[in-house]
Short mmCIF file of C-alpha atoms in Angstrom, two decimals:
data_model
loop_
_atom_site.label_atom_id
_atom_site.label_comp_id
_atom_site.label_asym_id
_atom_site.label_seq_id
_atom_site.Cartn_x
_atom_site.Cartn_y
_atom_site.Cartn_z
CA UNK S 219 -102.17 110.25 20.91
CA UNK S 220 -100.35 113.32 21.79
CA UNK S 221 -101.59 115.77 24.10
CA UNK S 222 -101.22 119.49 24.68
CA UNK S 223 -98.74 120.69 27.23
CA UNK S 224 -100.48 123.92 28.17
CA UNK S 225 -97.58 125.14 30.11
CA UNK S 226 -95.54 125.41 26.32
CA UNK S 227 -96.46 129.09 24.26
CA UNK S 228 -98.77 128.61 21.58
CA UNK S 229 -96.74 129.90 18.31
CA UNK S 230 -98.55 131.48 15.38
CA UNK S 231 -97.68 129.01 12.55
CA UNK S 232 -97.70 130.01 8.85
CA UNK S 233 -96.99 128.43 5.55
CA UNK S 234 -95.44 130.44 2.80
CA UNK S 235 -96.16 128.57 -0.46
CA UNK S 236 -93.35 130.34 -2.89
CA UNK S 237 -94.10 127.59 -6.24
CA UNK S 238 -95.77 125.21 -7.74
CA UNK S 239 -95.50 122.60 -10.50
CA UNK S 240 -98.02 120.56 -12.92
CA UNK S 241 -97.95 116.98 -12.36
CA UNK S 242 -100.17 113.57 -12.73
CA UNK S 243 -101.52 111.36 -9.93
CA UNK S 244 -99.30 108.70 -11.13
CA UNK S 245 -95.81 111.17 -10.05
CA UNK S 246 -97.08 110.60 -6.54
CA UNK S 247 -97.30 107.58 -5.76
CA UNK S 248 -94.81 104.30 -5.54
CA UNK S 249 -96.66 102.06 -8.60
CA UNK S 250 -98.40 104.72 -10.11
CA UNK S 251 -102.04 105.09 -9.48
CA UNK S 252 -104.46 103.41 -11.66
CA UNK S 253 -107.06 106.65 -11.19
CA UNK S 254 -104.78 108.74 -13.29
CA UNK S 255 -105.05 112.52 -13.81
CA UNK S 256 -104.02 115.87 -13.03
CA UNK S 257 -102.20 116.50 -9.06
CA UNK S 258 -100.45 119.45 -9.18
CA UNK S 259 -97.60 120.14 -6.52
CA UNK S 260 -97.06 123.18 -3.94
CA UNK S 261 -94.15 123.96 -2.94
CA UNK S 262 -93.94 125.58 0.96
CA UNK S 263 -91.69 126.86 4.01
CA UNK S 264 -93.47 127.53 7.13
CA UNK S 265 -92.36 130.08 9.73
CA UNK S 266 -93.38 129.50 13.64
CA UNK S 267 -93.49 132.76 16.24
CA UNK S 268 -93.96 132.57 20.07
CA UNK S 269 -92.18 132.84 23.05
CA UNK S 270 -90.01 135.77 21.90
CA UNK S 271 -88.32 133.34 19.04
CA UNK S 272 -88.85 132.70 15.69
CA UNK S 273 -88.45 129.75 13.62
CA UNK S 274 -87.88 129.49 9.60
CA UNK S 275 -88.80 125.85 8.78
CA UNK S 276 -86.52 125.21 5.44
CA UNK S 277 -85.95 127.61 2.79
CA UNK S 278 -87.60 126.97 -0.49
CA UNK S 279 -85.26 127.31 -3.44
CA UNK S 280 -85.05 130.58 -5.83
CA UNK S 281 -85.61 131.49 -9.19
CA UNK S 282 -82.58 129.88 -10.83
CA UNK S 283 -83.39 126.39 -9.25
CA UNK S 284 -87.26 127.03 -10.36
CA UNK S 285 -85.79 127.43 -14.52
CA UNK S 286 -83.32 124.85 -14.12
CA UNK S 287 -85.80 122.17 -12.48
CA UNK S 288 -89.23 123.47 -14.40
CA UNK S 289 -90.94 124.95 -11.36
CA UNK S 290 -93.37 127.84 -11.49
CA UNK S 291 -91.74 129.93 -9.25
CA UNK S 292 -94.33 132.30 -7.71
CA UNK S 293 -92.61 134.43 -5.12
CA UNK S 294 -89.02 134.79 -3.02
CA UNK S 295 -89.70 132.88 0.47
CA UNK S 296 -87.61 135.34 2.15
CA UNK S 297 -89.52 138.14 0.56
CA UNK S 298 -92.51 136.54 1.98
CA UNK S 299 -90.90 136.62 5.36
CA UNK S 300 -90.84 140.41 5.29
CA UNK S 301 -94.36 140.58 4.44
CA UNK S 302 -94.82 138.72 7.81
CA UNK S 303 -92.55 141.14 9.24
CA UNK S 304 -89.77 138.99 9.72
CA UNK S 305 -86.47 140.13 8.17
CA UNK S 306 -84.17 137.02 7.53
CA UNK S 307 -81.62 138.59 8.86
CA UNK S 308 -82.06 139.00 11.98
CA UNK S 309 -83.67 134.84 12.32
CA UNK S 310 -81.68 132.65 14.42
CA UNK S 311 -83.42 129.38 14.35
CA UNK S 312 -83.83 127.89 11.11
CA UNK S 313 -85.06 124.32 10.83
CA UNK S 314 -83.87 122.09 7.67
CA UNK S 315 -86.39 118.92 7.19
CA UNK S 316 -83.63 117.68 5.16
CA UNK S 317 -81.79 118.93 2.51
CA UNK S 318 -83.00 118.07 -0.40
CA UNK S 319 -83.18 121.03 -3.45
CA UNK S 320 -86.77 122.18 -2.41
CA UNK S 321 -86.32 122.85 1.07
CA UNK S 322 -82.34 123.38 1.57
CA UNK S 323 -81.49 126.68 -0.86
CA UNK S 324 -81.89 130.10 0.13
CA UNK S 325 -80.00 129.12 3.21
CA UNK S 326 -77.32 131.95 2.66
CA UNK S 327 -80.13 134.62 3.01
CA UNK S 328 -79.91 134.01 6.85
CA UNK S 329 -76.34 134.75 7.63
CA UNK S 330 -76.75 135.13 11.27
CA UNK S 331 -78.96 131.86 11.69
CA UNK S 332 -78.12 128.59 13.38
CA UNK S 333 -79.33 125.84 11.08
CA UNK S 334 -81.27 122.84 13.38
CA UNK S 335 -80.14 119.16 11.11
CA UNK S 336 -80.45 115.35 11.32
CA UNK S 337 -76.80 114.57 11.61
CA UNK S 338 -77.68 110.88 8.87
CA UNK S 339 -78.66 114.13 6.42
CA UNK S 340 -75.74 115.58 5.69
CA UNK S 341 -73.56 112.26 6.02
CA UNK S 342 -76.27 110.42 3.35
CA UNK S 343 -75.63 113.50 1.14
CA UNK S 344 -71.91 113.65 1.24
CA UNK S 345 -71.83 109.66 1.49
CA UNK S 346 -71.64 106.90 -1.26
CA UNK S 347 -75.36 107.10 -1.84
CA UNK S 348 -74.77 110.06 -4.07
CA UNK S 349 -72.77 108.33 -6.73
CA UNK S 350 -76.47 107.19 -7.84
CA UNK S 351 -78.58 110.07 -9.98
CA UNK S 352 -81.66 107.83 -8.86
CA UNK S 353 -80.81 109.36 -5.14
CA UNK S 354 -78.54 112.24 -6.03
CA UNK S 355 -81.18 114.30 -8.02
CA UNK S 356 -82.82 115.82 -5.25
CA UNK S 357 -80.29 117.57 -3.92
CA UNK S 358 -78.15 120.54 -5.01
CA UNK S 359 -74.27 120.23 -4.77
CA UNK S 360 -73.97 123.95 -3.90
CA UNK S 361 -76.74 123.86 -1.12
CA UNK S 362 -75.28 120.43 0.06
CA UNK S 363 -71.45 122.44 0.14
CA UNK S 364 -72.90 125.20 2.15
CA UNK S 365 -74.22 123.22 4.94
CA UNK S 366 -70.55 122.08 5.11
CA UNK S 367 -69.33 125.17 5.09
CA UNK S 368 -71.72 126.16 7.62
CA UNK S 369 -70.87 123.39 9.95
CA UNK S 370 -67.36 124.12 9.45
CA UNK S 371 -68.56 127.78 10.78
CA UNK S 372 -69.98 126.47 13.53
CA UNK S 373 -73.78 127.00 12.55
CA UNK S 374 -75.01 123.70 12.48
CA UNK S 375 -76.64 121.93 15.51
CA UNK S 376 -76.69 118.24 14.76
CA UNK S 377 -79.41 116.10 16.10
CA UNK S 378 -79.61 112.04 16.49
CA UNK S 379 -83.44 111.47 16.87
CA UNK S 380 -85.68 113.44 18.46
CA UNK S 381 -85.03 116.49 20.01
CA UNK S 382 -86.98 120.01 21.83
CA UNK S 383 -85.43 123.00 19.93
CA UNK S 384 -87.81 125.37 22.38
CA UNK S 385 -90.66 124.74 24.87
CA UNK S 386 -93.30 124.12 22.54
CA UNK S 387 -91.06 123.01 19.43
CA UNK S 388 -89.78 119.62 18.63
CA UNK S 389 -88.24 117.51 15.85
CA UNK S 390 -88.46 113.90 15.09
CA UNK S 391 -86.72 111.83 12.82
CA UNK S 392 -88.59 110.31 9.96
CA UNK S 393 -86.49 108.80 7.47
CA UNK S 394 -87.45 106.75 4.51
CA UNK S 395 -87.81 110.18 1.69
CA UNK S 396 -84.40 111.07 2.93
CA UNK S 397 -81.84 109.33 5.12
CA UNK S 398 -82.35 111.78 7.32
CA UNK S 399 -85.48 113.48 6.89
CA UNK S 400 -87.13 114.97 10.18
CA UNK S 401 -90.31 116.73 11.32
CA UNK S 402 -92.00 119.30 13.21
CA UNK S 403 -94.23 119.78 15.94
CA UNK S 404 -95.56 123.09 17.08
CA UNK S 405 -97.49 124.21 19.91
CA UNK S 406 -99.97 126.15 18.92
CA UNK S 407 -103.28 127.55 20.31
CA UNK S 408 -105.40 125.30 18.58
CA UNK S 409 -103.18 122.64 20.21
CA UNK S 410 -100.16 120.87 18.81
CA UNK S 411 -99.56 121.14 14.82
CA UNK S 412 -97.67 118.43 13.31
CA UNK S 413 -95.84 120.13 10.06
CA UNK S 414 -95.01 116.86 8.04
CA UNK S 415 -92.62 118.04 5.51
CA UNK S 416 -92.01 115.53 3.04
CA UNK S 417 -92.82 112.25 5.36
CA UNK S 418 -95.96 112.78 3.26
CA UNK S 419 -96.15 114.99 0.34
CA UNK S 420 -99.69 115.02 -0.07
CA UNK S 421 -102.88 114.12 2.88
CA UNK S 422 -103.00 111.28 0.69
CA UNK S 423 -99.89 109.41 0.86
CA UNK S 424 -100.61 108.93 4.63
CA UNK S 425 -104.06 108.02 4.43
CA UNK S 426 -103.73 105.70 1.64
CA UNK S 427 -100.42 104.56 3.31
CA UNK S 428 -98.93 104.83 -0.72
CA UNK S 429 -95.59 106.55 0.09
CA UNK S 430 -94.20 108.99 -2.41
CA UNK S 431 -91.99 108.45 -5.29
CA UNK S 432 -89.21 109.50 -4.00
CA UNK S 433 -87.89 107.08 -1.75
CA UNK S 434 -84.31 105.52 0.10
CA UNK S 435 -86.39 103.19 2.37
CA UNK S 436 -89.83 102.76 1.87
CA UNK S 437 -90.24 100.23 4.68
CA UNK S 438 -88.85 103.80 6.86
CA UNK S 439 -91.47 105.91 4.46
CA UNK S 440 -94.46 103.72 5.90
CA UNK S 441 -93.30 104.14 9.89
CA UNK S 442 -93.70 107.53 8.93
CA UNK S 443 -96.84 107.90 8.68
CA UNK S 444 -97.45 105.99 11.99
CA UNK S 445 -94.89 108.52 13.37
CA UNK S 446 -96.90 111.52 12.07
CA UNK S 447 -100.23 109.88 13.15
CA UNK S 448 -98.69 109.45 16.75
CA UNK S 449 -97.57 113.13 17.35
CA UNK S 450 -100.97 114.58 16.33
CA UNK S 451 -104.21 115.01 18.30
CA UNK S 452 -105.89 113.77 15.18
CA UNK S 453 -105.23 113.78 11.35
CA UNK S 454 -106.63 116.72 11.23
CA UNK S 455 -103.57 118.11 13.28
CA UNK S 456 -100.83 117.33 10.08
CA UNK S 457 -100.09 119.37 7.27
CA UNK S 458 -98.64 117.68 4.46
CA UNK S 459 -95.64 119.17 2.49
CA UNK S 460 -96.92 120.23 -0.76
CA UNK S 461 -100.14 119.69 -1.05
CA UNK S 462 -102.32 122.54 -2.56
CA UNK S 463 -105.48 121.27 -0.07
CA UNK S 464 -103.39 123.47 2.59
CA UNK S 465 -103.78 126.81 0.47
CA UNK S 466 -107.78 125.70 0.31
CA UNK S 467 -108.50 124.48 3.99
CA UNK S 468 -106.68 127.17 5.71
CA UNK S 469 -106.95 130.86 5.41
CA UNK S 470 -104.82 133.41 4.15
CA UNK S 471 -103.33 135.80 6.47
CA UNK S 472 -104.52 138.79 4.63
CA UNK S 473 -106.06 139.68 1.15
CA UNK S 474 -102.99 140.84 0.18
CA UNK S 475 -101.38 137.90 0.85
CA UNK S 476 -103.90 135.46 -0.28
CA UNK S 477 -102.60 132.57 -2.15
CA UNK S 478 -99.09 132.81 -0.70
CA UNK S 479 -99.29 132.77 3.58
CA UNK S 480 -102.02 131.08 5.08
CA UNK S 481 -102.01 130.15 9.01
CA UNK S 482 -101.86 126.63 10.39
CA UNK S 483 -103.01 127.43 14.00
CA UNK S 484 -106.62 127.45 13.58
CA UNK S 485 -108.53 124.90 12.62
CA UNK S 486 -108.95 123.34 8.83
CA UNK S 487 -112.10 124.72 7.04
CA UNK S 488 -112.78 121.24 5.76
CA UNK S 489 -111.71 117.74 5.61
CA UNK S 490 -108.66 116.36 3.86
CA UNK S 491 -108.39 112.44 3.57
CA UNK S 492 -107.51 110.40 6.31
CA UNK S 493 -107.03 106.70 7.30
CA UNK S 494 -110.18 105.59 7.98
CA UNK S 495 -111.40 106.72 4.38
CA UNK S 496 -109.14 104.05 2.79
CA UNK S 497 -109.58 101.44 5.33
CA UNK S 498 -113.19 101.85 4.72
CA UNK S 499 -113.48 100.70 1.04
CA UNK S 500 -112.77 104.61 0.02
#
């Protein structure tokens, strides 16, 4: 179990949900699910801001992706940012999970960022892997071109494994979704916040240990959620990457804002699923 180093700043932590799709229970999860019905999908970038830094955790896509993929597209992430007070401009850190569509555009809307990578990322989505549409679909050729040109600009810091960004941030590799997916964990004052990205979509994938469709290793997917479980004080500690629960068990910054930024450093209003549910006959 992880503990709190009280000696890191606690960051305020937000997630920015900017779209959101209709799906079925059976999208989600590897076999389908024989409890079929509606599970509709967020979509989210979270932003953390403490110790005089501030750091965009991926980018969302825009309204072009959202018509050309079928995504309600809600609001500009970046625009969102500026509601928060945070002009992407002047952002330095961004963090990319991995670069798959949803989480990897809008990256040219922070031209004087450094972008924080797996280095297995961008080599599985320039690599042979790609000749497969299977794999291939989730990304973007533009977005996966402009991390190139990025790194050939000097703005990408690679990463092999695990890795502190800033006292009180850290990434750990999690692949299985994505050859080189990765996650983040934030210090925060309601202790450490473990910001899953897409090692599990939804609270349920990890507690029903049923990884997501979407998969290049699903032997990888399953460590995952050990991984997850392992950096957290408790399940109740991880916040799944698009799973509307978040929008419902944590509160919105502002009634202005409500439905779009809701803070991740205080504690859940209720109680997603966790392990125990599904060990226990749930």
């Amino acid at each position: 179990m992880a503990e709190r180093n009280t000696a890191e700043p606690d960051y305020e932590l937000f997630a920015i949900r900017y779209a959101t799709r209709e799906a079925r229970r059976s999208d989600h999860f590897i076999g389908g699910d024989p409890h079929d019905g509606p599970m509709p999908m967020d979509y989210f970038v979270w932003v953390a801001c403490g110790g005089g830094r501030t750091f965009v955790i991926d980018t969302g896509f825009n309204a072009e992706i959202a018509q050309k993929r079928k995504r309600t597209f809600l609001r500009s992430p970046i625009e969102t940012l500026g509601a928060l007070g945070i002009d992407a401009n002047t952002v330095e850190d961004v963090i990319l999970t991995h670069l798959h569509y949803d989480h990897a555009g809008n990256f040219d809307r922070f031209p004087n960022a450094r972008f924080h990578l797996q280095e297995r990322e961008l080599a599985y989505a320039t690599g042979r892997y790609m000749q497969y549409p299977r794999l291939s679909h989730s990304f973007e050729v533009e977005d996966v071109c402009g991390i190139v040109r990025l790194n050939y600009a000097r703005r990408v810091v690679f990463y092999n494994g695990d890795a502190e960004l800033a006292p009180g941030i850290t990434i750990h590799a999690a692949s299985g979704h994505s050859a080189g997916l990765q996650f983040v964990r934030v210090n925060t004052r309601r202790g450490p916040v473990v910001l899953a990205s897409d090692v599990s979509h939804f609270y349920e994938n990890m507690a029903s240990e049923r990884p997501f469709t979407t998969a290049f290793h699903i032997g990888e997917m399953l460590e995952g959620f050990d991984k997850l479980i392992a950096m957290a004080p408790d399940e109740s500690h991880i916040v799944p990457g698009h799973d509307p629960l978040v929008m419902k068990l944590y509160p919105a910054v502002s009634p202005e804002l409500e439905g779009a930024v809701v803070r991740l450093d205080v504690p859940p209003s209720g109680k997603a699923p966790v392990r125990a549910d599904y060990r226990s006959g749930h």
